[in-house]
Tab-separated table of C-alpha atoms and ligand atoms in Angstrom:
chain	number	residue	atom	x	y	z
A	1	MET	CA	-0.243	-0.105	0.097
A	2	PRO	CA	1.373	3.518	-1.049
A	3	ARG	CA	2.580	5.542	1.762
A	4	TYR	CA	0.724	8.933	1.978
A	5	LEU	CA	1.221	11.974	4.166
A	6	THR	CA	-0.838	15.198	3.481
A	7	VAL	CA	1.150	18.318	4.485
A	8	GLY	CA	0.131	21.684	4.837
A	9	ALA	CA	2.914	24.144	4.399
A	10	ALA	CA	1.564	27.182	6.284
A	11	GLN	CA	2.887	30.359	5.346
A	12	SER	CA	2.780	33.151	7.993
A	13	GLY	CA	2.309	36.696	6.423
A	14	PRO	CA	4.284	39.747	8.124
A	15	ILE	CA	3.898	39.385	12.296
A	16	GLY	CA	4.369	42.771	13.179
A	17	ARG	CA	6.847	44.550	16.309
A	18	HIS	CA	3.654	44.898	18.148
A	19	GLU	CA	1.966	42.240	17.968
A	20	SER	CA	2.201	39.732	21.167
A	21	ARG	CA	3.239	35.581	21.016
A	22	ARG	CA	-0.491	34.665	21.624
A	23	ASP	CA	-1.640	36.913	18.935
A	24	ALA	CA	0.887	34.637	16.737
A	25	VAL	CA	0.026	31.922	18.357
A	26	ASP	CA	-3.676	32.712	17.463
A	27	ARG	CA	-2.550	32.686	13.625
A	28	LEU	CA	-0.967	29.593	13.652
A	29	ILE	CA	-3.956	27.837	15.542
A	30	ALA	CA	-5.589	29.435	12.965
A	31	MET	CA	-4.277	27.285	9.827
A	32	LEU	CA	-3.658	24.320	11.930
A	33	ARG	CA	-7.230	23.801	12.316
A	34	GLN	CA	-7.851	24.428	8.419
A	35	ALA	CA	-5.231	21.980	7.971
A	36	ALA	CA	-6.785	19.401	10.248
A	37	ALA	CA	-10.127	20.319	8.166
A	38	GLN	CA	-8.443	19.870	4.952
A	39	GLY	CA	-7.197	15.971	6.060
A	40	CYS	CA	-4.022	17.283	6.756
A	41	ASP	CA	-1.103	14.934	8.530
A	42	LEU	CA	1.898	17.608	9.061
A	43	VAL	CA	1.570	21.387	9.143
A	44	ALA	CA	5.283	22.915	8.790
A	45	PHE	CA	5.084	26.416	10.256
A	46	THR	CA	8.282	28.841	9.306
A	47	GLU	CA	11.562	30.332	10.514
A	48	CYS	CA	10.893	31.956	13.812
A	49	ALA	CA	7.005	31.355	13.343
A	50	LEU	CA	6.408	33.045	16.899
A	51	THR	CA	7.772	36.635	16.303
A	52	PRO	CA	8.775	38.743	13.407
A	53	PHE	CA	12.451	38.272	12.223
A	54	PHE	CA	14.343	40.593	14.707
A	55	PRO	CA	17.505	39.920	13.263
A	56	HIS	CA	16.627	42.810	10.263
A	57	TRP	CA	16.912	45.152	13.085
A	58	HIS	CA	19.911	46.487	15.616
A	59	ILE	CA	18.550	45.658	19.444
A	60	GLN	CA	20.713	46.715	21.656
A	61	ASP	CA	18.887	45.900	25.193
A	62	PRO	CA	20.383	42.213	26.148
A	63	LEU	CA	16.938	42.139	27.661
A	64	GLU	CA	14.909	43.245	24.686
A	65	LEU	CA	16.816	40.570	22.570
A	66	ASP	CA	16.121	37.722	24.621
A	67	SER	CA	12.861	38.627	25.158
A	68	TYR	CA	12.643	37.348	21.447
A	69	PHE	CA	13.844	33.629	22.832
A	70	GLU	CA	11.555	30.211	23.954
A	71	THR	CA	13.198	29.122	27.057
A	72	GLU	CA	11.397	26.195	26.909
A	73	LEU	CA	9.140	24.656	24.514
A	74	PRO	CA	5.802	23.769	24.921
A	75	ASN	CA	5.756	27.079	27.116
A	76	ASP	CA	2.458	29.328	28.240
A	77	HIS	CA	2.225	30.769	24.911
A	78	THR	CA	2.868	28.359	22.859
A	79	ARG	CA	1.043	25.627	24.760
A	80	PRO	CA	-1.749	26.146	23.020
A	81	LEU	CA	-0.871	25.120	19.630
A	82	PHE	CA	0.621	21.956	20.805
A	83	ASP	CA	-2.893	21.182	22.947
A	84	GLU	CA	-4.789	21.876	19.895
A	85	ALA	CA	-2.563	19.696	17.408
A	86	ALA	CA	-2.667	16.880	19.571
A	87	ARG	CA	-6.460	16.962	19.888
A	88	LEU	CA	-6.424	17.321	16.425
A	89	GLY	CA	-4.043	14.373	16.102
A	90	VAL	CA	-1.887	16.412	13.479
A	91	GLY	CA	2.142	16.618	13.577
A	92	PHE	CA	3.702	19.971	13.000
A	93	HIS	CA	7.195	21.747	12.469
A	94	LEU	CA	7.639	24.910	14.421
A	95	GLY	CA	10.563	27.599	13.717
A	96	PHE	CA	11.204	29.496	16.573
A	97	ALA	CA	14.522	31.563	18.628
A	98	GLU	CA	15.679	29.437	21.146
A	99	LEU	CA	17.511	30.641	24.420
A	100	ALA	CA	19.342	27.158	25.671
A	101	ARG	CA	21.043	26.890	29.150
A	102	GLU	CA	22.989	23.930	28.666
A	103	ASN	CA	25.825	22.898	30.801
A	104	GLY	CA	26.246	26.162	32.415
A	105	THR	CA	26.492	28.497	29.321
A	106	THR	CA	23.733	29.935	27.589
A	107	ARG	CA	23.407	30.119	24.084
A	108	HIS	CA	20.773	31.056	21.310
A	109	PHE	CA	20.026	29.563	18.591
A	110	ASN	CA	17.899	29.866	15.164
A	111	SER	CA	16.106	25.976	16.028
A	112	ALA	CA	13.199	24.164	14.733
A	113	ILE	CA	11.491	20.927	15.826
A	114	LEU	CA	9.429	18.290	14.945
A	115	VAL	CA	6.028	17.361	17.409
A	116	SER	CA	3.936	14.235	16.713
A	117	PRO	CA	0.348	14.092	16.236
A	118	ALA	CA	0.449	12.932	20.343
A	119	GLY	CA	2.211	16.434	21.106
A	120	GLN	CA	5.523	14.932	21.838
A	121	ILE	CA	8.822	16.832	20.468
A	122	VAL	CA	10.338	14.035	18.413
A	123	GLY	CA	13.437	16.100	16.899
A	124	LYS	CA	14.924	19.380	17.155
A	125	PHE	CA	17.697	21.294	14.864
A	126	ARG	CA	19.850	24.021	14.678
A	127	LYS	CA	20.501	26.208	12.090
A	128	ILE	CA	23.562	26.115	10.776
A	129	HIS	CA	24.606	28.372	8.415
A	130	LEU	CA	24.075	31.620	9.132
A	131	PRO	CA	24.225	34.468	7.022
A	132	GLY	CA	24.479	38.073	7.995
A	133	TYR	CA	27.035	39.778	9.840
A	134	ARG	CA	27.856	40.589	13.802
A	135	GLU	CA	28.846	44.239	13.115
A	136	VAL	CA	25.966	46.501	12.027
A	137	HIS	CA	26.126	48.259	8.569
A	138	HIS	CA	24.426	51.654	9.543
A	139	ASN	CA	24.415	52.203	5.433
A	140	HIS	CA	22.033	49.277	5.270
A	141	PRO	CA	17.854	49.582	5.210
A	142	PHE	CA	17.700	47.190	7.289
A	143	GLN	CA	19.816	44.144	9.557
A	144	ASN	CA	20.878	41.088	8.810
A	145	LEU	CA	22.740	40.418	12.209
A	146	GLU	CA	22.215	36.513	12.439
A	147	LYS	CA	25.795	36.138	13.306
A	148	ARG	CA	25.558	38.614	15.979
A	149	TYR	CA	22.380	37.260	17.936
A	150	PHE	CA	22.726	33.504	16.906
A	151	ASP	CA	25.502	30.930	17.840
A	152	VAL	CA	26.180	27.818	14.880
A	153	GLY	CA	23.017	24.922	15.303
A	154	ASP	CA	25.312	22.107	16.942
A	155	LEU	CA	22.993	19.728	16.597
A	156	GLY	CA	24.109	18.305	13.174
A	157	PHE	CA	21.761	17.626	10.142
A	158	ARG	CA	19.993	14.574	11.426
A	159	THR	CA	16.608	12.460	10.635
A	160	TRP	CA	13.635	11.045	12.693
A	161	ARG	CA	11.349	8.728	11.872
A	162	MET	CA	7.694	10.439	12.300
A	163	GLN	CA	4.325	9.427	10.363
A	164	SER	CA	5.722	6.430	8.613
A	165	ALA	CA	8.085	8.922	6.755
A	166	VAL	CA	11.831	9.921	7.389
A	167	MET	CA	12.115	13.240	7.585
A	168	GLY	CA	15.270	15.906	8.331
A	169	ILE	CA	14.729	19.977	8.755
A	170	CYS	CA	17.183	22.601	7.707
A	171	ILE	CA	16.657	25.893	8.099
A	172	CYS	CA	16.374	29.277	5.580
A	173	ASN	CA	20.401	29.719	4.677
A	174	ASP	CA	20.771	26.023	5.178
A	175	ARG	CA	18.989	25.390	1.990
A	176	ARG	CA	21.491	27.081	-0.456
A	177	TRP	CA	24.698	24.968	0.341
A	178	PRO	CA	23.847	21.591	-1.184
A	179	GLU	CA	25.689	19.770	1.791
A	180	SER	CA	22.769	20.717	4.382
A	181	PHE	CA	20.244	18.613	1.660
A	182	ARG	CA	22.959	15.694	1.123
A	183	SER	CA	23.580	15.147	4.624
A	184	LEU	CA	20.183	14.586	5.215
A	185	ALA	CA	19.210	12.352	2.028
A	186	LEU	CA	22.883	10.466	3.537
A	187	GLY	CA	20.818	9.980	6.998
A	188	GLY	CA	17.445	8.960	4.874
A	189	ALA	CA	15.247	11.802	4.895
A	190	GLU	CA	11.956	11.577	2.351
A	191	LEU	CA	10.817	14.536	3.596
A	192	VAL	CA	13.031	17.635	4.709
A	193	VAL	CA	11.292	20.783	6.248
A	194	VAL	CA	12.653	24.479	5.341
A	195	GLY	CA	11.654	27.435	6.469
A	196	TYR	CA	12.773	30.677	5.417
A	197	ASN	CA	12.498	34.659	6.149
A	198	THR	CA	14.215	36.106	2.776
A	199	PRO	CA	14.162	39.319	1.916
A	200	LEU	CA	13.236	40.862	-1.374
A	201	ASN	CA	16.511	43.433	-1.682
A	202	ASN	CA	20.284	42.595	-0.945
A	203	PRO	CA	21.721	45.727	0.020
A	204	ASP	CA	24.915	44.373	-0.919
A	205	HIS	CA	24.095	43.181	-4.452
A	206	PRO	CA	21.272	45.070	-5.636
A	207	GLU	CA	21.968	43.653	-8.881
A	208	MET	CA	20.731	40.100	-8.095
A	209	ASP	CA	17.370	41.289	-6.457
A	210	HIS	CA	15.298	40.439	-9.437
A	211	LEU	CA	17.205	36.488	-8.803
A	212	VAL	CA	15.652	36.445	-5.434
A	213	SER	CA	13.341	33.918	-6.205
A	214	PHE	CA	14.573	32.626	-8.824
A	215	HIS	CA	17.720	31.709	-6.268
A	216	HIS	CA	15.385	30.221	-4.073
A	217	GLN	CA	13.676	27.526	-6.480
A	218	LEU	CA	16.670	26.861	-7.829
A	219	CYS	CA	18.046	25.544	-4.644
A	220	LEU	CA	14.987	23.617	-3.570
A	221	GLN	CA	13.810	21.664	-6.804
A	222	SER	CA	17.789	20.522	-7.100
A	223	ALA	CA	17.683	19.560	-3.435
A	224	ALA	CA	14.373	17.437	-3.845
A	225	TYR	CA	15.741	15.841	-7.192
A	226	GLN	CA	19.072	15.111	-6.308
A	227	ASN	CA	18.353	13.745	-3.097
A	228	GLY	CA	15.123	12.149	-4.478
A	229	MET	CA	12.885	13.674	-1.187
A	230	TRP	CA	9.767	16.026	-0.792
A	231	VAL	CA	11.344	19.500	0.227
A	232	VAL	CA	7.977	21.795	2.020
A	233	GLY	CA	9.208	25.346	1.835
A	234	VAL	CA	7.480	27.997	4.160
A	235	ALA	CA	7.970	31.353	3.660
A	236	LYS	CA	7.394	34.564	5.992
A	237	ALA	CA	5.985	36.346	3.640
A	238	GLY	CA	5.012	40.274	2.519
A	239	GLU	CA	6.296	43.584	4.234
A	240	GLU	CA	7.592	43.137	7.566
A	241	GLU	CA	8.366	46.040	9.567
A	242	GLY	CA	9.422	47.630	6.563
A	243	VAL	CA	11.307	44.634	5.248
A	244	ARG	CA	9.768	42.982	1.946
A	245	GLN	CA	9.895	39.266	2.401
A	246	LEU	CA	9.571	36.286	-0.480
A	247	GLY	CA	6.773	34.538	-0.476
A	248	GLY	CA	6.669	31.692	-2.317
A	249	THR	CA	5.741	28.387	-0.326
A	250	SER	CA	5.854	25.494	-2.066
A	251	ILE	CA	5.696	21.419	-1.971
A	252	ILE	CA	7.980	20.336	-4.250
A	253	ALA	CA	7.908	16.783	-5.317
A	254	PRO	CA	11.090	14.497	-5.878
A	255	SER	CA	11.015	14.987	-9.392
A	256	GLY	CA	11.944	18.641	-8.984
A	257	GLU	CA	8.601	19.628	-9.753
A	258	ILE	CA	6.629	22.131	-7.473
A	259	VAL	CA	3.220	20.440	-6.740
A	260	ALA	CA	1.105	22.910	-4.764
A	261	LEU	CA	2.469	27.012	-4.387
A	262	ALA	CA	1.275	29.870	-2.427
A	263	GLN	CA	-0.951	32.708	-3.812
A	264	THR	CA	-0.679	35.564	-1.569
A	265	PHE	CA	1.721	37.244	0.639
A	266	GLU	CA	-0.057	36.528	3.819
A	267	ASP	CA	-0.914	33.613	6.227
A	268	GLU	CA	-1.910	30.921	3.812
A	269	LEU	CA	-2.124	27.296	3.827
A	270	VAL	CA	-0.553	24.885	1.116
A	271	VAL	CA	-1.846	21.493	0.902
A	272	HIS	CA	-0.413	18.230	-0.716
A	273	GLN	CA	-0.886	14.848	0.266
A	274	CYS	CA	2.493	13.088	-0.581
A	275	ASN	CA	3.633	10.257	-2.163
A	276	LEU	CA	6.490	8.735	-0.010
A	277	ASP	CA	7.074	5.847	-2.411
A	278	ALA	CA	7.833	8.229	-5.309
A	279	VAL	CA	11.064	8.815	-3.514
A	280	HIS	CA	12.334	5.213	-4.338
A	281	ALA	CA	12.409	6.192	-8.190
A	282	TYR	CA	14.978	8.217	-7.684
A	283	LYS	CA	16.902	7.129	-4.428
A	284	ASN	CA	16.950	3.253	-5.657
A	285	ASP	CA	18.311	4.280	-9.368
A	286	ILE	CA	19.483	7.372	-10.827
A	287	PHE	CA	20.277	8.518	-7.021
A	288	ASN	CA	21.256	5.568	-5.930
A	289	PHE	CA	24.035	6.866	-3.643
A	290	ALA	CA	25.122	3.078	-2.688
A	291	ALA	CA	25.777	2.341	-6.104
A	292	ASN	CA	26.498	5.663	-7.932
A	293	ARG	CA	28.718	7.803	-5.163
A	294	GLN	CA	32.105	7.924	-5.599
A	295	THR	CA	33.279	9.017	-2.251
A	296	GLN	CA	36.531	8.310	-2.390
A	297	HIS	CA	37.486	11.130	-4.808
A	298	TYR	CA	34.779	13.371	-2.218
A	299	GLN	CA	37.507	12.739	0.770
A	300	ALA	CA	39.888	14.847	-0.992
A	301	ILE	CA	37.688	18.412	-0.697
A	302	THR	CA	35.143	17.515	2.660
A	303	GLY	CA	37.678	18.507	4.731
A	304	GLN	CA	38.812	21.271	2.956
A	305	THR	CA	37.783	24.462	4.748
A	306	ALA	CA	39.174	27.334	2.235
A	307	ALA	CA	38.122	27.431	-1.679
A	308	ILE	CA	41.240	26.944	-4.229
A	309	ALA	CA	41.722	29.826	-5.916
A	310	PRO	CA	40.857	29.811	-9.479
A	311	PRO	CA	43.944	29.706	-12.152
A	312	LEU	CA	45.859	33.152	-12.446
A	313	THR	CA	45.058	34.758	-16.149
A	314	GLU	CA	47.092	37.525	-17.873
A	315	GLU	CA	43.760	39.420	-16.176
A	316	ASN	CA	43.874	38.921	-13.042
A	317	SER	CA	47.545	38.426	-12.645
A	318	PRO	CA	49.574	40.193	-9.635
A	319	ASP	CA	52.013	40.976	-12.809
A	320	ALA	CA	49.599	42.465	-14.980
A	321	SER	CA	49.922	46.205	-15.968
A	322	PRO	CA	47.725	48.418	-14.973
A	323	SER	CA	45.545	49.619	-18.334
B	401	CDV	N1	17.336	33.308	7.321
B	401	CDV	C1	18.005	33.797	6.122
B	401	CDV	O1	18.672	32.295	6.267
B	401	CDV	N2	17.838	34.329	5.233
B	401	CDV	C2	18.502	34.049	4.093
B	401	CDV	C3	18.907	35.646	3.561
B	401	CDV	C4	19.548	36.797	4.555
B	401	CDV	C5	19.940	35.886	2.492
B	401	CDV	C6	18.355	33.473	3.234
B	401	CDV	O2	19.121	32.672	2.660
B	401	CDV	O3	17.241	33.342	2.383
């Protein structure tokens, strides 16, 4: 019997700075109920789904900054979401900012969890590829301070078996690095959820602004195909506190085809019944890792940390005479 998993990708519209955690959770619960009514087994919420994407601002007061983080889940604000999901028997993925007190240290992560239909946290991922910078860029219209506010995730790319599927998570910028999806695929992932907050403008490279949506889809579609997996990309969309963000929440089949796509920049549920067995044609044949990967040729690069400089040409040679 084919294994089907009906997935709801729950795009969030902008969350205003004035909105409380409870406001945000109420919006997630509304989409959760809609998903249950449409027969979803799993609902995927976005990256930092409980708050505005605060790395876009320079927050100087450490207490104010910490107010965007969760010290535990579920907590008083999020318990209604956990309870409602368990009552409806729906599993979910939730991105959030995590303040972790472990082994006598306090660290901050950009995290996401996978929660079973019974309400148990089955897995947690902490974002590994942090974009942006530590220092405030005063000349930019908005900031990208993930490197300042978050530590690099320390849990690796793990996979978990839930609802008859092997699932994995990566978060936003992780999707631009093929190693993220390949690591998850090597862990057997059949379905990967990716939440993202992606501005439509890159202040450092405005010449690339028209390619933001293309680069996003390029990463997700190639990842799905090259790893024989379902990919669920969930956006924070629309203009949030002056930052215009990419929407385009989508569900992508192992063929690389987009099978469901959001039409708005608001809270919107995108649903698809995913045939998990569709991964086999890819995993067992074209991308049969055991039969086709030539790992003896990869070892030289897997431990390499710096790029090898491209060969010198007459133009870029240090000896080239100034024109
Ligand atoms: N939240 C993110 O990781 N955003 C980055 C932006 C800043 C480029 C992204 O890769 O979409």
